[in-house]
């Protein structure tokens, strides 16, 4: 008989403080020592974590109404434009939006400042309507002074992102960091064996409605992330995708977040983004989940791709494991190339441990997905149509 | 023999003329260029390591001074704000000397004595918390 557990049974154990919770790194060793069956019997929940720059992130804010009221057409937060094509005093501040006055400050900094409890300057303009006569206002807001503030990130936690290198003779400044000429370095951006979507590759327990750790708050997965690739080839044994595949759209209350688990970032000659901290708990419902949560860095392979082409399809230079990448040096042909992460393993580990503590202390219950994420479908590119070029 | 490091500041009118060749040929110095930003018609800066006999180094430096190039002993300092660091590791990807590296806990460690002040990490750090002051 195989081992079977239900969400209800695991949640009962959590409420009684009896659940056995381990981090994904710990699970790798437990399965190595005791085998899949024993691990499945013993362990109830495996916690994962990642802390990486995730550009498709931002927050919805509702400021409350002024007197006289205003219907926002343009809104600046510390000089950073927030999207206002919504109802009167709602906006969406995206992390990559740059300030109109300072190239080193952007939406991510506004969000970080709000979470840090700082005052943020708000400037609103409008054309004025009969019901919203006010045409311009200036004030300050704080996270406490506004009605709602929730982070809503359309694409986070990529499943198996590529590693990057540069074969050209020029230095490249990319969202994968500074890439030195002639394959002078390789950067990679996944937390490897701690990374959420690598531990449940076919999304059996990670779906819409899954409760997660999001930047220090309890958040939820709300949809498949944008650019979710259902079409990626997968390894026959581990079911891991060969390249970037699944992504998550997530939501969480900004008012409960902690700056320790999020940070505004500026990538040289690329722009602004934000480090987002995410942790997903995986219930060990059976032996298959014990096995997948124990996939180790030695079994997680990614492609090293050449960022010097400036094209959509970038050539793959080599395929390497995370075990190799994390040694800080890999050999390609006769050349030893230094490797560097973009994603903080230190923070990923911290997140997996915080989530573990929450569950152990009975403060975080697991939720089963109300709908699963897709594993089949088409992934579409965009075609440029020169013949309809916009003429100004 | 001794090894010493210097910062050379080139005035506009000197950036078009080669000087390293003379240092090698006339003064027998072994030169390691740690950093150079020299554009014709603009002020330039070069950080070099000189390896040679003490009197040759002195003569070589006098030769540079006569050309109007300002020579200062390298006394830069690198600092990392460890309170703010999130240990992403990006700086280790551009650090060629191991001055910035990840320790066994995957935390960034700074070995300032290994730093050659190339400044690549300064712009690479996404939190802008590595500073180099000359």
Coordinates of C-alpha atoms in Angstrom, one line a residue, chain A residues 19-366:
Chain A
X19 CA 3.0 18.3 11.8
X20 CA 6.5 17.4 10.7
X21 CA 7.7 20.3 8.5
X22 CA 11.1 20.4 6.8
X23 CA 12.7 22.7 4.2
X24 CA 13.3 21.6 0.7
X25 CA 17.1 21.4 1.4
X26 CA 16.4 19.2 4.5
X27 CA 14.1 17.0 2.4
X28 CA 16.9 16.3 -0.1
X29 CA 18.9 14.8 2.7
X30 CA 16.0 13.0 4.5
X31 CA 15.2 11.1 1.3
X32 CA 18.8 10.4 0.6
X33 CA 19.2 8.8 4.1
X34 CA 15.8 7.2 4.7
X35 CA 14.4 6.6 1.2
X36 CA 11.2 7.9 -0.4
X37 CA 8.8 5.7 1.5
X38 CA 10.1 6.5 5.0
X39 CA 10.3 10.2 4.1
X40 CA 6.7 10.3 2.8
X41 CA 5.6 8.6 6.0
X42 CA 7.5 11.0 8.3
X43 CA 7.3 14.3 6.6
X44 CA 4.0 16.2 6.3
X45 CA 5.1 19.5 4.6
X46 CA 8.1 20.7 2.7
X47 CA 8.7 24.4 2.5
X48 CA 10.4 26.1 -0.4
X49 CA 11.8 29.6 -1.0
X50 CA 13.1 32.0 -3.5
X51 CA 14.3 35.6 -3.4
X52 CA 15.0 37.0 -6.9
X53 CA 14.4 40.1 -9.0
X54 CA 11.0 39.7 -10.5
X55 CA 10.1 42.5 -12.9
X56 CA 6.4 41.6 -13.4
X57 CA 5.4 42.8 -9.9
X58 CA 3.5 45.8 -8.5
X59 CA 0.7 46.9 -6.2
X60 CA -2.8 48.2 -6.3
X61 CA -3.5 51.1 -4.0
X62 CA -6.7 53.0 -3.1
X63 CA -6.0 56.4 -1.6
X64 CA -9.5 57.3 -0.3
X65 CA -11.4 60.3 -1.6
X66 CA -10.4 64.0 -1.2
X67 CA -12.9 66.8 -0.7
X68 CA -13.7 68.1 -3.3
X69 CA -13.1 64.7 -4.9
X70 CA -10.9 64.0 -7.9
X71 CA -11.0 61.5 -10.8
X72 CA -7.4 60.7 -11.3
X73 CA -6.0 60.9 -14.8
X74 CA -2.4 61.1 -13.9
X75 CA -0.8 60.2 -10.6
X76 CA 2.8 60.4 -9.3
X77 CA 4.1 58.7 -6.2
X78 CA 7.4 60.3 -5.2
X79 CA 7.6 61.3 -8.9
X80 CA 6.9 57.8 -10.2
X81 CA 3.9 57.5 -12.5
X82 CA 1.3 54.9 -11.4
X83 CA -1.3 53.6 -13.8
X84 CA -4.6 55.3 -13.2
X85 CA -6.9 54.1 -16.0
X86 CA -9.1 52.7 -13.2
X87 CA -11.8 54.2 -10.9
X88 CA -11.2 57.6 -9.4
X89 CA -8.6 56.9 -6.7
X90 CA -7.4 53.5 -7.6
X91 CA -4.0 53.0 -9.1
X92 CA -1.4 50.3 -10.0
X93 CA 2.2 51.0 -9.3
X94 CA 4.5 48.7 -11.3
X95 CA 8.0 48.0 -9.9
X96 CA 9.9 48.8 -13.1
X97 CA 8.3 52.2 -13.7
X98 CA 11.1 54.9 -13.4
X99 CA 10.7 58.2 -11.7
X100 CA 10.2 61.2 -14.0
X101 CA 13.0 62.9 -12.2
X102 CA 15.5 60.3 -11.0
X103 CA 16.6 57.3 -13.1
X104 CA 17.8 55.5 -9.9
X105 CA 14.3 55.6 -8.3
X106 CA 11.2 53.8 -9.4
X107 CA 8.1 51.9 -8.6
X108 CA 10.0 49.3 -6.6
X109 CA 11.4 52.0 -4.4
X110 CA 7.9 53.5 -3.8
X111 CA 6.7 50.1 -2.7
X112 CA 9.7 49.5 -0.5
X113 CA 9.3 53.0 1.1
X114 CA 5.7 52.3 1.8
X115 CA 6.4 49.0 3.4
X116 CA 9.2 50.6 5.4
X117 CA 6.6 53.0 6.9
X118 CA 7.9 56.0 5.1
X119 CA 5.7 58.9 3.8
X120 CA 5.3 59.0 0.1
X121 CA 4.4 62.2 -1.8
X122 CA 1.3 61.9 -4.0
X123 CA 0.5 64.3 -6.8
X124 CA -2.7 63.8 -8.8
X125 CA -4.0 65.7 -11.8
X126 CA -7.4 65.4 -13.6
X127 CA -9.5 67.1 -16.3
X128 CA -12.3 67.5 -13.7
X129 CA -15.9 66.2 -14.1
X130 CA -19.3 67.3 -12.7
X131 CA -19.0 64.5 -10.1
X132 CA -15.2 64.9 -9.5
X133 CA -14.5 68.7 -9.8
X134 CA -11.0 68.7 -8.3
X135 CA -8.3 69.1 -11.0
X136 CA -5.1 68.9 -9.0
X137 CA -4.0 67.8 -5.5
X138 CA -0.8 67.3 -3.5
X139 CA -0.5 65.3 -0.3
X140 CA 1.4 62.6 1.5
X141 CA 0.3 59.0 2.0
X142 CA 1.6 56.2 4.2
X143 CA 0.7 52.5 4.1
X144 CA -1.5 53.1 7.1
X145 CA -3.3 56.2 5.7
X146 CA -4.6 54.5 2.6
X147 CA -7.6 52.0 2.3
X148 CA -6.2 49.1 0.4
X149 CA -2.7 48.2 -0.7
X150 CA -2.2 44.8 -2.1
X151 CA 0.7 43.5 -4.1
X152 CA -0.4 41.8 -7.3
X153 CA 2.4 40.3 -9.3
X154 CA 1.4 38.9 -12.7
X155 CA 4.6 36.8 -13.1
X156 CA 6.7 35.5 -10.3
X157 CA 8.7 32.4 -9.4
X158 CA 9.8 31.1 -12.8
X159 CA 10.2 27.4 -13.1
X160 CA 13.8 26.8 -14.3
X161 CA 15.0 30.1 -15.7
X162 CA 18.0 30.1 -18.1
X163 CA 21.6 31.0 -17.1
X164 CA 23.3 33.7 -19.0
X165 CA 26.6 34.3 -20.7
X166 CA 28.1 36.6 -23.4
X167 CA 30.2 35.4 -26.3
X168 CA 30.7 38.9 -27.8
X169 CA 33.7 41.1 -27.3
X170 CA 31.7 43.8 -25.5
X171 CA 30.5 44.0 -22.0
X172 CA 26.7 43.6 -21.8
X173 CA 24.4 45.1 -19.1
X174 CA 21.3 42.9 -18.8
X175 CA 18.6 41.9 -16.4
X176 CA 20.9 39.0 -15.7
X177 CA 23.5 41.3 -14.4
X178 CA 26.8 42.5 -16.0
X179 CA 28.0 39.9 -18.5
X180 CA 31.7 40.1 -19.2
X181 CA 33.0 39.8 -22.8
X182 CA 34.1 36.4 -24.3
X183 CA 32.2 34.3 -21.8
X184 CA 33.9 36.1 -18.9
X185 CA 31.2 35.0 -16.5
X186 CA 27.9 33.1 -16.2
X187 CA 25.0 34.3 -14.1
X188 CA 22.0 32.2 -13.0
X189 CA 18.8 33.1 -11.3
X190 CA 17.1 30.2 -9.6
X191 CA 17.3 29.0 -6.1
X192 CA 17.9 25.5 -7.4
X193 CA 16.7 22.8 -5.0
X194 CA 14.9 25.4 -2.8
X195 CA 12.9 26.9 -5.8
X196 CA 9.1 26.4 -5.4
X197 CA 8.1 25.2 -8.9
X198 CA 11.1 22.8 -9.2
X199 CA 9.8 20.8 -6.3
X200 CA 6.3 20.0 -7.6
X201 CA 7.1 20.1 -11.3
X202 CA 3.6 19.2 -12.6
X203 CA 1.8 21.6 -10.2
X204 CA -0.1 18.9 -8.3
X205 CA -0.3 21.0 -5.1
X206 CA 0.6 24.4 -6.5
X207 CA -2.5 26.0 -8.1
X208 CA -5.1 28.7 -7.9
X209 CA -5.9 29.3 -4.2
X210 CA -2.7 28.0 -2.8
X211 CA -1.7 29.9 0.3
X212 CA 1.9 31.1 0.2
X213 CA 4.6 33.2 1.8
X214 CA 4.8 36.5 -0.1
X215 CA 7.3 39.1 1.0
X216 CA 6.8 38.3 4.7
X217 CA 2.9 38.2 4.5
X218 CA 0.5 35.3 3.8
X219 CA -0.5 35.6 0.2
X220 CA -2.2 33.5 -2.5
X221 CA -1.6 32.1 -6.0
X222 CA -4.4 33.6 -8.1
X223 CA -3.7 32.4 -11.6
X224 CA -1.1 30.9 -13.9
X225 CA 1.5 33.6 -14.3
X226 CA 1.9 35.6 -17.6
X227 CA 4.2 34.0 -20.1
X228 CA 3.4 30.6 -18.5
X229 CA 4.9 28.1 -21.0
X230 CA 2.8 24.9 -21.1
X231 CA 4.8 23.7 -24.1
X232 CA 8.2 23.1 -22.6
X233 CA 9.8 19.7 -23.0
X234 CA 10.2 17.9 -19.7
X235 CA 12.7 15.3 -18.4
X236 CA 11.2 11.8 -18.4
X237 CA 12.3 11.0 -14.9
X238 CA 12.2 14.2 -12.9
X239 CA 9.4 15.9 -15.0
X240 CA 11.5 19.1 -14.7
X241 CA 11.2 21.4 -17.7
X242 CA 14.2 21.8 -19.9
X243 CA 13.8 25.6 -20.0
X244 CA 11.7 28.3 -18.4
X245 CA 8.1 26.9 -18.1
X246 CA 5.6 27.6 -15.3
X247 CA 5.1 31.0 -13.6
X248 CA 2.8 32.3 -10.9
X249 CA 0.5 35.2 -10.5
X250 CA 0.3 36.0 -6.8
X251 CA -1.4 38.4 -4.5
X252 CA -0.8 39.5 -0.9
X253 CA -1.5 42.3 1.6
X254 CA 1.2 45.0 1.3
X255 CA 0.3 46.2 4.8
X256 CA 1.5 42.9 6.3
X257 CA 4.7 42.7 4.3
X258 CA 8.2 43.1 5.6
X259 CA 11.1 44.9 3.9
X260 CA 13.4 42.0 4.9
X261 CA 11.8 39.9 2.2
X262 CA 11.5 42.5 -0.7
X263 CA 14.0 45.0 -2.0
X264 CA 14.1 47.6 -4.8
X265 CA 16.9 47.0 -7.2
X266 CA 18.6 48.9 -10.1
X267 CA 20.2 46.9 -12.8
X268 CA 22.9 49.0 -14.5
X269 CA 21.8 50.2 -18.0
X270 CA 18.7 48.0 -17.8
X271 CA 16.5 49.6 -15.2
X272 CA 14.5 49.1 -12.0
X273 CA 13.1 45.9 -10.7
X274 CA 12.4 44.3 -7.3
X275 CA 13.6 41.4 -5.4
X276 CA 10.5 39.4 -4.3
X277 CA 10.6 36.8 -1.7
X278 CA 8.2 33.8 -2.2
X279 CA 7.8 30.6 -0.3
X280 CA 5.4 27.8 -1.2
X281 CA 4.5 24.9 1.1
X282 CA 4.2 21.5 -0.5
X283 CA 2.1 18.9 1.4
X284 CA 3.5 15.4 1.2
X285 CA 0.3 13.6 0.1
X286 CA 2.1 10.6 -1.2
X287 CA 5.5 9.1 -2.2
X288 CA 5.5 10.9 -5.6
X289 CA 5.6 14.3 -3.8
X290 CA 8.2 13.0 -1.4
X291 CA 10.3 12.1 -4.4
X292 CA 9.8 15.4 -6.3
X293 CA 10.4 17.6 -3.3
X294 CA 13.7 15.8 -2.8
X295 CA 15.0 16.5 -6.3
X296 CA 18.6 17.8 -5.7
X297 CA 20.8 20.4 -7.4
X298 CA 22.6 17.5 -9.1
X299 CA 19.3 16.7 -10.9
X300 CA 18.2 20.2 -11.8
X301 CA 19.6 21.2 -15.2
X302 CA 19.4 24.5 -17.0
X303 CA 20.6 26.0 -20.2
X304 CA 23.4 28.5 -20.4
X305 CA 22.3 30.9 -23.2
X306 CA 24.2 33.6 -25.1
X307 CA 22.7 37.1 -24.4
X308 CA 24.9 38.7 -27.1
X309 CA 22.5 38.0 -30.0
X310 CA 19.9 40.6 -29.2
X311 CA 17.3 38.2 -30.6
X312 CA 14.3 36.3 -29.2
X313 CA 15.9 32.9 -29.9
X314 CA 19.2 32.9 -28.0
X315 CA 21.7 30.0 -28.7
X316 CA 22.3 27.5 -26.0
X317 CA 26.0 27.2 -25.1
X318 CA 25.8 24.4 -22.6
X319 CA 23.5 22.5 -20.3
X320 CA 24.6 22.3 -16.7
X321 CA 23.3 21.3 -13.3
X322 CA 22.8 23.6 -10.3
X323 CA 25.3 21.6 -8.4
X324 CA 27.9 22.6 -11.0
X325 CA 26.7 26.3 -11.1
X326 CA 26.8 26.6 -7.4
X327 CA 30.5 25.7 -7.1
X328 CA 31.2 29.2 -8.5
X329 CA 33.1 27.9 -11.5
X330 CA 32.3 25.7 -14.5
X331 CA 34.3 24.3 -17.3
X332 CA 33.1 24.8 -20.9
X333 CA 35.5 23.3 -23.4
X334 CA 39.0 24.2 -22.1
X335 CA 37.8 27.4 -20.4
X336 CA 37.0 27.7 -16.7
X337 CA 34.3 30.3 -16.3
X338 CA 33.2 32.0 -13.0
X339 CA 29.5 31.6 -12.2
X340 CA 27.4 33.9 -10.0
X341 CA 23.8 33.8 -8.8
X342 CA 21.3 36.6 -9.1
X343 CA 18.9 34.9 -6.7
X344 CA 19.9 35.0 -3.1
X345 CA 20.2 31.5 -1.7
X346 CA 20.7 32.9 1.8
X347 CA 17.4 34.7 1.6
X348 CA 15.6 31.7 -0.1
X349 CA 16.8 29.5 2.8
X350 CA 15.6 32.1 5.3
X351 CA 12.2 32.2 3.7
X352 CA 11.8 28.4 3.7
X353 CA 12.7 28.5 7.4
X354 CA 10.2 31.3 8.3
X355 CA 7.5 29.4 6.5
X356 CA 8.5 26.2 8.3
X357 CA 8.1 28.1 11.6
X358 CA 4.8 29.5 10.7
X359 CA 3.4 26.1 9.9
X360 CA 5.0 24.4 13.0
X361 CA 3.5 27.0 15.2
X362 CA 0.0 26.5 13.7
X363 CA -0.1 30.0 12.2
X364 CA -0.3 28.9 8.5
X365 CA -2.7 26.2 7.2
X366 CA -2.3 24.6 3.8

